[in-house]
mmCIF file of C-alpha atoms and ligand atoms in Angstrom:
data_model
loop_
_atom_site.group_PDB
_atom_site.id
_atom_site.type_symbol
_atom_site.label_atom_id
_atom_site.label_comp_id
_atom_site.label_asym_id
_atom_site.label_seq_id
_atom_site.Cartn_x
_atom_site.Cartn_y
_atom_site.Cartn_z
ATOM 1 C CA UNK P 36 0.130 -0.005 0.029
ATOM 2 C CA UNK P 37 1.089 3.539 -0.686
ATOM 3 C CA UNK P 38 0.619 5.316 2.570
ATOM 4 C CA UNK P 39 1.667 8.763 3.843
ATOM 5 C CA UNK P 40 4.036 9.007 6.907
ATOM 6 C CA UNK P 41 1.855 12.068 8.163
ATOM 7 C CA UNK P 42 -1.666 13.514 7.865
ATOM 8 C CA UNK P 43 -3.112 16.659 8.490
ATOM 9 C CA UNK P 44 -6.585 16.399 10.473
ATOM 10 C CA UNK P 45 -8.721 19.921 10.435
ATOM 11 C CA UNK P 46 -10.978 19.769 13.418
ATOM 12 C CA UNK P 47 -14.428 20.909 12.479
ATOM 13 C CA UNK P 48 -16.570 19.985 15.512
ATOM 14 C CA UNK P 49 -16.860 23.621 16.793
ATOM 15 C CA UNK P 50 -18.457 24.292 13.442
ATOM 16 C CA UNK P 51 -19.939 21.147 11.874
ATOM 17 C CA UNK P 52 -20.656 19.656 15.219
ATOM 18 C CA UNK P 53 -22.168 22.359 17.151
ATOM 19 C CA UNK P 54 -24.352 23.538 14.363
ATOM 20 C CA UNK P 55 -26.374 20.515 14.589
ATOM 21 C CA UNK P 56 -27.134 20.839 18.308
ATOM 22 C CA UNK P 57 -30.592 22.792 18.570
ATOM 23 C CA UNK P 58 -29.945 23.148 22.557
ATOM 24 C CA UNK P 59 -27.970 26.269 22.952
ATOM 25 C CA UNK P 60 -24.171 25.708 23.934
ATOM 26 C CA UNK P 61 -22.877 28.458 26.122
ATOM 27 C CA UNK P 62 -20.205 30.495 24.425
ATOM 28 C CA UNK P 63 -17.547 29.695 27.724
ATOM 29 C CA UNK P 64 -18.437 25.693 26.923
ATOM 30 C CA UNK P 65 -17.651 26.233 23.400
ATOM 31 C CA UNK P 66 -14.632 28.306 24.196
ATOM 32 C CA UNK P 67 -13.307 25.547 26.578
ATOM 33 C CA UNK P 68 -13.695 22.862 24.198
ATOM 34 C CA UNK P 69 -11.958 24.644 21.274
ATOM 35 C CA UNK P 70 -9.201 25.299 24.044
ATOM 36 C CA UNK P 71 -8.961 21.836 24.884
ATOM 37 C CA UNK P 72 -8.698 20.948 21.339
ATOM 38 C CA UNK P 73 -5.868 23.283 21.182
ATOM 39 C CA UNK P 74 -4.256 21.559 23.848
ATOM 40 C CA UNK P 75 -4.863 18.149 22.210
ATOM 41 C CA UNK P 76 -2.536 19.768 19.564
ATOM 42 C CA UNK P 77 -4.738 20.479 16.259
ATOM 43 C CA UNK P 78 -3.380 22.908 14.453
ATOM 44 C CA UNK P 79 -6.094 23.948 12.376
ATOM 45 C CA UNK P 80 -9.687 24.207 13.808
ATOM 46 C CA UNK P 81 -13.087 25.480 12.006
ATOM 47 C CA UNK P 82 -14.160 27.514 15.043
ATOM 48 C CA UNK P 83 -17.485 28.759 13.948
ATOM 49 C CA UNK P 84 -19.715 29.988 11.221
ATOM 50 C CA UNK P 85 -20.595 33.419 10.031
ATOM 51 C CA UNK P 86 -24.056 32.563 9.010
ATOM 52 C CA UNK P 87 -27.354 34.355 9.693
ATOM 53 C CA UNK P 88 -28.388 33.793 13.323
ATOM 54 C CA UNK P 89 -31.768 33.119 12.088
ATOM 55 C CA UNK P 90 -30.679 30.214 9.869
ATOM 56 C CA UNK P 91 -28.426 28.627 12.557
ATOM 57 C CA UNK P 92 -28.857 30.459 15.888
ATOM 58 C CA UNK P 93 -26.323 28.108 17.309
ATOM 59 C CA UNK P 94 -23.734 30.178 15.831
ATOM 60 C CA UNK P 95 -24.847 33.396 16.672
ATOM 61 C CA UNK P 96 -21.893 34.038 18.728
ATOM 62 C CA UNK P 97 -19.278 33.911 15.963
ATOM 63 C CA UNK P 98 -17.718 37.136 16.768
ATOM 64 C CA UNK P 99 -17.141 36.713 20.429
ATOM 65 C CA UNK P 100 -15.587 33.167 19.644
ATOM 66 C CA UNK P 101 -13.353 34.686 17.088
ATOM 67 C CA UNK P 102 -12.055 37.722 19.276
ATOM 68 C CA UNK P 103 -11.704 35.519 22.182
ATOM 69 C CA UNK P 104 -9.492 33.135 20.692
ATOM 70 C CA UNK P 105 -7.392 35.502 18.577
ATOM 71 C CA UNK P 106 -6.824 37.361 21.704
ATOM 72 C CA UNK P 107 -5.590 34.355 23.580
ATOM 73 C CA UNK P 108 -3.460 32.667 20.677
ATOM 74 C CA UNK P 109 -2.219 35.805 19.124
ATOM 75 C CA UNK P 110 0.952 34.244 18.813
ATOM 76 C CA UNK P 111 0.563 30.774 18.391
ATOM 77 C CA UNK P 112 0.653 28.746 15.092
ATOM 78 C CA UNK P 113 -2.760 27.518 15.343
ATOM 79 C CA UNK P 114 -4.865 28.377 12.230
ATOM 80 C CA UNK P 115 -8.611 29.434 13.122
ATOM 81 C CA UNK P 116 -10.898 28.824 10.128
ATOM 82 C CA UNK P 117 -14.723 30.041 9.921
ATOM 83 C CA UNK P 118 -17.105 28.793 7.381
ATOM 84 C CA UNK P 119 -18.970 31.514 5.518
ATOM 85 C CA UNK P 120 -21.951 30.793 3.182
ATOM 86 C CA UNK P 121 -21.736 34.056 1.527
ATOM 87 C CA UNK P 122 -19.641 37.283 0.762
ATOM 88 C CA UNK P 123 -21.522 39.053 3.622
ATOM 89 C CA UNK P 124 -20.472 36.416 6.160
ATOM 90 C CA UNK P 125 -16.946 36.500 4.423
ATOM 91 C CA UNK P 126 -16.778 40.202 5.317
ATOM 92 C CA UNK P 127 -17.954 39.561 8.790
ATOM 93 C CA UNK P 128 -15.390 37.043 9.658
ATOM 94 C CA UNK P 129 -12.552 39.286 8.069
ATOM 95 C CA UNK P 130 -13.480 41.843 10.058
ATOM 96 C CA UNK P 131 -13.538 39.956 13.234
ATOM 97 C CA UNK P 132 -9.971 39.070 12.451
ATOM 98 C CA UNK P 133 -10.348 35.520 10.646
ATOM 99 C CA UNK P 134 -7.709 35.040 8.002
ATOM 100 C CA UNK P 135 -8.904 31.808 6.328
ATOM 101 C CA UNK P 136 -12.583 31.072 5.500
ATOM 102 C CA UNK P 137 -14.223 28.131 4.030
ATOM 103 C CA UNK P 138 -16.672 28.814 1.470
ATOM 104 C CA UNK P 139 -19.114 26.292 0.347
ATOM 105 C CA UNK P 140 -20.449 25.253 -3.161
ATOM 106 C CA UNK P 141 -22.760 22.314 -3.613
ATOM 107 C CA UNK P 142 -22.031 20.318 -6.538
ATOM 108 C CA UNK P 143 -25.622 19.495 -6.560
ATOM 109 C CA UNK P 144 -27.718 22.709 -7.716
ATOM 110 C CA UNK P 145 -30.757 21.605 -5.720
ATOM 111 C CA UNK P 146 -28.454 21.230 -2.507
ATOM 112 C CA UNK P 147 -26.853 24.828 -3.276
ATOM 113 C CA UNK P 148 -30.274 26.414 -3.626
ATOM 114 C CA UNK P 149 -31.255 24.873 -0.450
ATOM 115 C CA UNK P 150 -27.941 25.873 1.445
ATOM 116 C CA UNK P 151 -27.633 29.307 -0.155
ATOM 117 C CA UNK P 152 -30.275 30.078 -2.340
ATOM 118 C CA UNK P 153 -28.174 30.348 -5.367
ATOM 119 C CA UNK P 154 -27.046 28.248 -8.436
ATOM 120 C CA UNK P 155 -23.359 27.033 -8.204
ATOM 121 C CA UNK P 156 -22.650 29.473 -11.144
ATOM 122 C CA UNK P 157 -24.140 32.256 -9.181
ATOM 123 C CA UNK P 158 -22.033 31.185 -6.314
ATOM 124 C CA UNK P 159 -18.776 31.250 -8.170
ATOM 125 C CA UNK P 160 -19.733 34.772 -9.417
ATOM 126 C CA UNK P 161 -19.934 35.713 -5.686
ATOM 127 C CA UNK P 162 -16.721 33.714 -4.920
ATOM 128 C CA UNK P 163 -14.904 35.550 -7.597
ATOM 129 C CA UNK P 164 -16.139 38.942 -6.072
ATOM 130 C CA UNK P 165 -14.985 37.745 -2.510
ATOM 131 C CA UNK P 166 -11.327 37.000 -3.980
ATOM 132 C CA UNK P 167 -11.441 40.553 -5.569
ATOM 133 C CA UNK P 168 -12.793 42.524 -2.499
ATOM 134 C CA UNK P 169 -10.841 40.593 0.270
ATOM 135 C CA UNK P 170 -7.644 39.461 -1.569
ATOM 136 C CA UNK P 171 -5.479 38.364 1.444
ATOM 137 C CA UNK P 172 -7.974 36.584 3.021
ATOM 138 C CA UNK P 173 -7.226 32.714 2.433
ATOM 139 C CA UNK P 174 -10.262 30.963 0.795
ATOM 140 C CA UNK P 175 -10.781 27.117 1.074
ATOM 141 C CA UNK P 176 -13.329 26.080 -1.483
ATOM 142 C CA UNK P 177 -15.658 22.806 0.001
ATOM 143 C CA UNK P 178 -17.417 21.349 -2.744
ATOM 144 C CA UNK P 179 -20.591 19.745 -0.985
ATOM 145 C CA UNK P 180 -22.132 16.769 -2.104
ATOM 146 C CA UNK P 181 -19.469 15.638 -4.197
ATOM 147 C CA UNK P 182 -20.295 11.852 -3.701
ATOM 148 C CA UNK P 183 -24.186 12.188 -3.668
ATOM 149 C CA UNK P 184 -27.041 14.364 -2.854
ATOM 150 C CA UNK P 185 -30.154 14.223 -0.802
ATOM 151 C CA UNK P 186 -32.109 15.775 -3.474
ATOM 152 C CA UNK P 187 -30.441 15.003 -7.058
ATOM 153 C CA UNK P 188 -28.711 11.486 -5.967
ATOM 154 C CA UNK P 189 -25.541 10.874 -8.089
ATOM 155 C CA UNK P 190 -23.681 13.643 -9.075
ATOM 156 C CA UNK P 191 -21.823 13.797 -12.708
ATOM 157 C CA UNK P 192 -17.918 13.902 -12.206
ATOM 158 C CA UNK P 193 -17.887 16.477 -15.252
ATOM 159 C CA UNK P 194 -19.745 18.809 -12.613
ATOM 160 C CA UNK P 195 -17.109 18.438 -9.840
ATOM 161 C CA UNK P 196 -14.158 18.900 -12.737
ATOM 162 C CA UNK P 197 -16.104 22.098 -13.922
ATOM 163 C CA UNK P 198 -16.255 23.239 -10.323
ATOM 164 C CA UNK P 199 -12.531 22.328 -9.522
ATOM 165 C CA UNK P 200 -11.382 24.556 -12.682
ATOM 166 C CA UNK P 201 -13.614 27.535 -11.701
ATOM 167 C CA UNK P 202 -11.923 27.376 -8.190
ATOM 168 C CA UNK P 203 -8.252 27.195 -9.581
ATOM 169 C CA UNK P 204 -9.516 30.119 -12.060
ATOM 170 C CA UNK P 205 -10.546 32.014 -9.016
ATOM 171 C CA UNK P 206 -7.066 31.049 -7.271
ATOM 172 C CA UNK P 207 -8.617 29.778 -4.142
ATOM 173 C CA UNK P 208 -5.770 28.595 -1.709
ATOM 174 C CA UNK P 209 -7.247 25.283 -1.132
ATOM 175 C CA UNK P 210 -10.188 22.671 -2.432
ATOM 176 C CA UNK P 211 -12.050 20.388 0.096
ATOM 177 C CA UNK P 212 -13.981 17.445 -1.459
ATOM 178 C CA UNK P 213 -17.195 16.935 0.865
ATOM 179 C CA UNK P 214 -19.340 13.840 1.228
ATOM 180 C CA UNK P 215 -22.155 15.934 3.022
ATOM 181 C CA UNK P 216 -24.706 13.138 3.774
ATOM 182 C CA UNK P 217 -22.011 10.013 4.041
ATOM 183 C CA UNK P 218 -23.089 8.193 1.268
ATOM 184 C CA UNK P 219 -19.449 7.621 -0.293
ATOM 185 C CA UNK P 220 -18.693 4.019 -0.226
ATOM 186 C CA UNK P 221 -14.728 3.033 -0.904
ATOM 187 C CA UNK P 222 -14.945 1.917 -4.239
ATOM 188 C CA UNK P 223 -16.686 5.324 -5.273
ATOM 189 C CA UNK P 224 -13.869 7.287 -3.368
ATOM 190 C CA UNK P 225 -11.267 5.281 -5.257
ATOM 191 C CA UNK P 226 -12.825 6.001 -8.533
ATOM 192 C CA UNK P 227 -13.559 9.828 -8.097
ATOM 193 C CA UNK P 228 -10.183 10.394 -6.321
ATOM 194 C CA UNK P 229 -8.254 8.605 -9.063
ATOM 195 C CA UNK P 230 -10.266 10.514 -11.843
ATOM 196 C CA UNK P 231 -9.580 13.818 -10.223
ATOM 197 C CA UNK P 232 -6.203 13.191 -9.302
ATOM 198 C CA UNK P 233 -5.431 12.449 -13.078
ATOM 199 C CA UNK P 234 -6.895 15.761 -14.105
ATOM 200 C CA UNK P 235 -5.656 17.756 -11.080
ATOM 201 C CA UNK P 236 -2.208 16.410 -10.491
ATOM 202 C CA UNK P 237 -1.243 19.911 -8.747
ATOM 203 C CA UNK P 238 -4.266 20.033 -6.287
ATOM 204 C CA UNK P 239 -3.560 18.760 -2.904
ATOM 205 C CA UNK P 240 -7.304 17.822 -2.109
ATOM 206 C CA UNK P 241 -8.809 17.800 1.177
ATOM 207 C CA UNK P 242 -11.649 15.390 2.394
ATOM 208 C CA UNK P 243 -14.690 16.489 4.391
ATOM 209 C CA UNK P 244 -16.380 13.063 5.192
ATOM 210 C CA UNK P 245 -19.531 12.165 7.314
ATOM 211 C CA UNK P 246 -20.144 8.472 8.942
ATOM 212 C CA UNK P 247 -23.701 8.347 8.473
ATOM 213 C CA UNK P 248 -23.807 4.843 6.703
ATOM 214 C CA UNK P 249 -20.692 3.761 8.751
ATOM 215 C CA UNK P 250 -18.150 3.846 5.807
ATOM 216 C CA UNK P 251 -16.111 6.858 6.732
ATOM 217 C CA UNK P 252 -12.857 5.112 8.016
ATOM 218 C CA UNK P 253 -13.299 2.640 5.153
ATOM 219 C CA UNK P 254 -13.147 5.980 2.874
ATOM 220 C CA UNK P 255 -10.419 7.377 4.673
ATOM 221 C CA UNK P 256 -8.102 4.131 3.929
ATOM 222 C CA UNK P 257 -9.096 4.485 0.565
ATOM 223 C CA UNK P 258 -8.296 7.997 0.014
ATOM 224 C CA UNK P 259 -5.033 7.482 1.933
ATOM 225 C CA UNK P 260 -4.146 5.015 -1.031
ATOM 226 C CA UNK P 261 -5.129 7.545 -3.590
ATOM 227 C CA UNK P 262 -2.938 10.300 -2.152
ATOM 228 C CA UNK P 263 -5.160 12.301 0.177
ATOM 229 C CA UNK P 264 -3.374 13.405 3.267
ATOM 230 C CA UNK P 265 -5.599 16.110 4.868
ATOM 231 C CA UNK P 266 -9.048 15.296 6.475
ATOM 232 C CA UNK P 267 -11.825 17.025 8.344
ATOM 233 C CA UNK P 268 -13.411 15.159 11.321
ATOM 234 C CA UNK P 269 -15.103 16.366 14.370
ATOM 235 C CA UNK P 270 -14.625 15.143 18.124
ATOM 236 C CA UNK P 271 -17.229 12.885 19.261
ATOM 237 C CA UNK P 272 -18.322 12.495 15.718
ATOM 238 C CA UNK P 273 -20.465 15.317 15.951
ATOM 239 C CA UNK P 274 -22.110 16.952 12.906
ATOM 240 C CA UNK P 275 -24.896 17.194 10.187
ATOM 241 C CA UNK P 276 -26.017 19.628 8.024
ATOM 242 C CA UNK P 277 -29.216 21.553 8.509
ATOM 243 C CA UNK P 278 -29.940 21.773 4.856
ATOM 244 C CA UNK P 279 -29.213 18.159 3.794
ATOM 245 C CA UNK P 280 -31.645 15.640 5.315
ATOM 246 C CA UNK P 281 -30.274 12.549 6.559
ATOM 247 C CA UNK P 282 -26.827 13.921 7.222
ATOM 248 C CA UNK P 283 -25.379 12.410 10.325
ATOM 249 C CA UNK P 284 -21.930 12.946 12.070
ATOM 250 C CA UNK P 285 -18.805 13.522 11.000
ATOM 251 C CA UNK P 286 -15.764 10.677 10.849
ATOM 252 C CA UNK P 287 -14.903 11.190 14.917
ATOM 253 C CA UNK P 288 -11.661 12.724 15.152
ATOM 254 C CA UNK P 289 -10.393 10.410 17.996
ATOM 255 C CA UNK P 290 -11.626 7.179 15.745
ATOM 256 C CA UNK P 291 -9.338 8.805 12.833
ATOM 257 C CA UNK P 292 -6.390 9.668 15.057
ATOM 258 C CA UNK P 293 -6.677 6.121 16.780
ATOM 259 C CA UNK P 294 -6.844 4.379 13.272
ATOM 260 C CA UNK P 295 -3.799 6.519 11.927
ATOM 261 C CA UNK P 296 -1.652 6.353 14.751
ATOM 262 C CA UNK P 297 -2.081 2.537 15.007
ATOM 263 C CA UNK P 298 -1.229 2.410 11.388
ATOM 264 C CA UNK P 299 2.240 4.278 12.118
ATOM 265 C CA UNK P 300 0.997 7.619 10.195
ATOM 266 C CA UNK P 301 1.549 10.497 12.336
ATOM 267 C CA UNK P 302 -1.291 12.836 13.208
ATOM 268 C CA UNK P 303 0.425 15.211 15.743
ATOM 269 C CA UNK P 304 -2.617 14.862 17.865
ATOM 270 C CA UNK P 305 -2.688 13.699 21.697
ATOM 271 C CA UNK P 306 -5.300 11.084 21.656
ATOM 272 C CA UNK P 307 -5.572 10.771 25.546
ATOM 273 C CA UNK P 308 -6.342 14.610 25.713
ATOM 274 C CA UNK P 309 -8.529 14.369 22.878
ATOM 275 C CA UNK P 310 -10.753 11.635 24.695
ATOM 276 C CA UNK P 311 -10.702 14.053 27.781
ATOM 277 C CA UNK P 312 -12.053 16.625 25.481
ATOM 278 C CA UNK P 313 -14.508 14.502 24.134
ATOM 279 C CA UNK P 314 -15.852 13.314 27.910
ATOM 280 C CA UNK P 315 -16.562 17.220 28.470
ATOM 281 C CA UNK P 316 -18.711 17.048 25.418
ATOM 282 C CA UNK P 317 -20.069 14.133 26.703
ATOM 283 C CA UNK P 318 -21.139 14.878 30.208
ATOM 284 C CA UNK P 319 -21.981 18.782 29.325
ATOM 285 C CA UNK P 320 -23.633 18.666 25.998
ATOM 286 C CA UNK P 321 -24.975 15.019 26.200
ATOM 287 C CA UNK P 322 -25.595 14.611 22.139
ATOM 288 C CA UNK P 323 -25.620 11.273 20.742
ATOM 289 C CA UNK P 324 -21.857 10.559 19.872
ATOM 290 C CA UNK P 325 -21.251 8.282 16.999
ATOM 291 C CA UNK P 326 -17.665 7.716 17.742
ATOM 292 C CA UNK P 327 -16.449 4.710 19.021
ATOM 293 C CA UNK P 328 -13.167 5.452 20.672
ATOM 294 C CA UNK P 329 -15.647 7.873 22.999
ATOM 295 C CA UNK P 330 -16.767 4.530 24.637
ATOM 296 C CA UNK P 331 -13.488 2.696 24.733
ATOM 297 C CA UNK P 332 -12.265 2.792 28.361
ATOM 298 C CA UNK P 333 -8.660 1.598 28.269
ATOM 299 C CA UNK P 334 -7.410 3.584 25.308
ATOM 300 C CA UNK P 335 -4.106 1.954 24.243
ATOM 301 C CA UNK P 336 -2.350 4.649 22.180
ATOM 302 C CA UNK P 337 -0.195 2.836 19.315
ATOM 303 C CA UNK P 338 -0.945 -0.493 20.695
ATOM 304 C CA UNK P 339 -0.725 -3.699 19.008
HETATM 305 ZN ZN1 LIG G 491 -20.192 18.293 7.327
#
């Protein structure tokens, strides 16, 4: 097998995870969890989303979260990312001090309309405007529903390629391929990734996977084999998409770290500390955790 020596894990729990929890999570608790994620040694964390508070009330403290973390971690090497659904959100994130945003466009027109009330073409027009108006803001384009859509079913690979070409033309800094509703299977992962890697050799794709149907880590394994070494995951396996019926949790960060470290692939993440952080989520927010490691009592890091 062709496996990388190390993998970068981007923790998205404070955004993708928290946004799917209806009950209000106090800002201090969110900050405590993010603080602990930093202590677990994540170097890139999606901390919030600059979305209209009516659409997702849980994210209404975005500005406070950013302000607090930027003050506390002024000189650290941790990158804080915010998700933005539109130019308005990007400007608000930028003003709050965010240096990198994840801008989402769905490969499926129906999902893009449900998510941001635009066609993918219209979203790309806005992305171009965003690039031009905030040239020093780093942009990660997340292409949603690459592997399937709750409204449209299968997505044509040519649609995804068209979007990647557009993104490269706009000169985004990075591209994430998302399995928004967790429908990808490992063979499909192989087919899609080898196809895209053939046409876009220079692009270092990241993957955003959901574990809705239990295929998350199998897909990671296949993606590693295809040369992917950047993954987004959420502590506890939290997550969902408010505009994608049937979406469930992300792949759990602790399961991902555990699998990779046991395979000898470095993640840099302290699993013991991460499991302590998951416990805080378990005890204070009490969501249904889909993670496996959250329920393993004697964790043997790097055990055989
Ligand atoms: Zn997601």
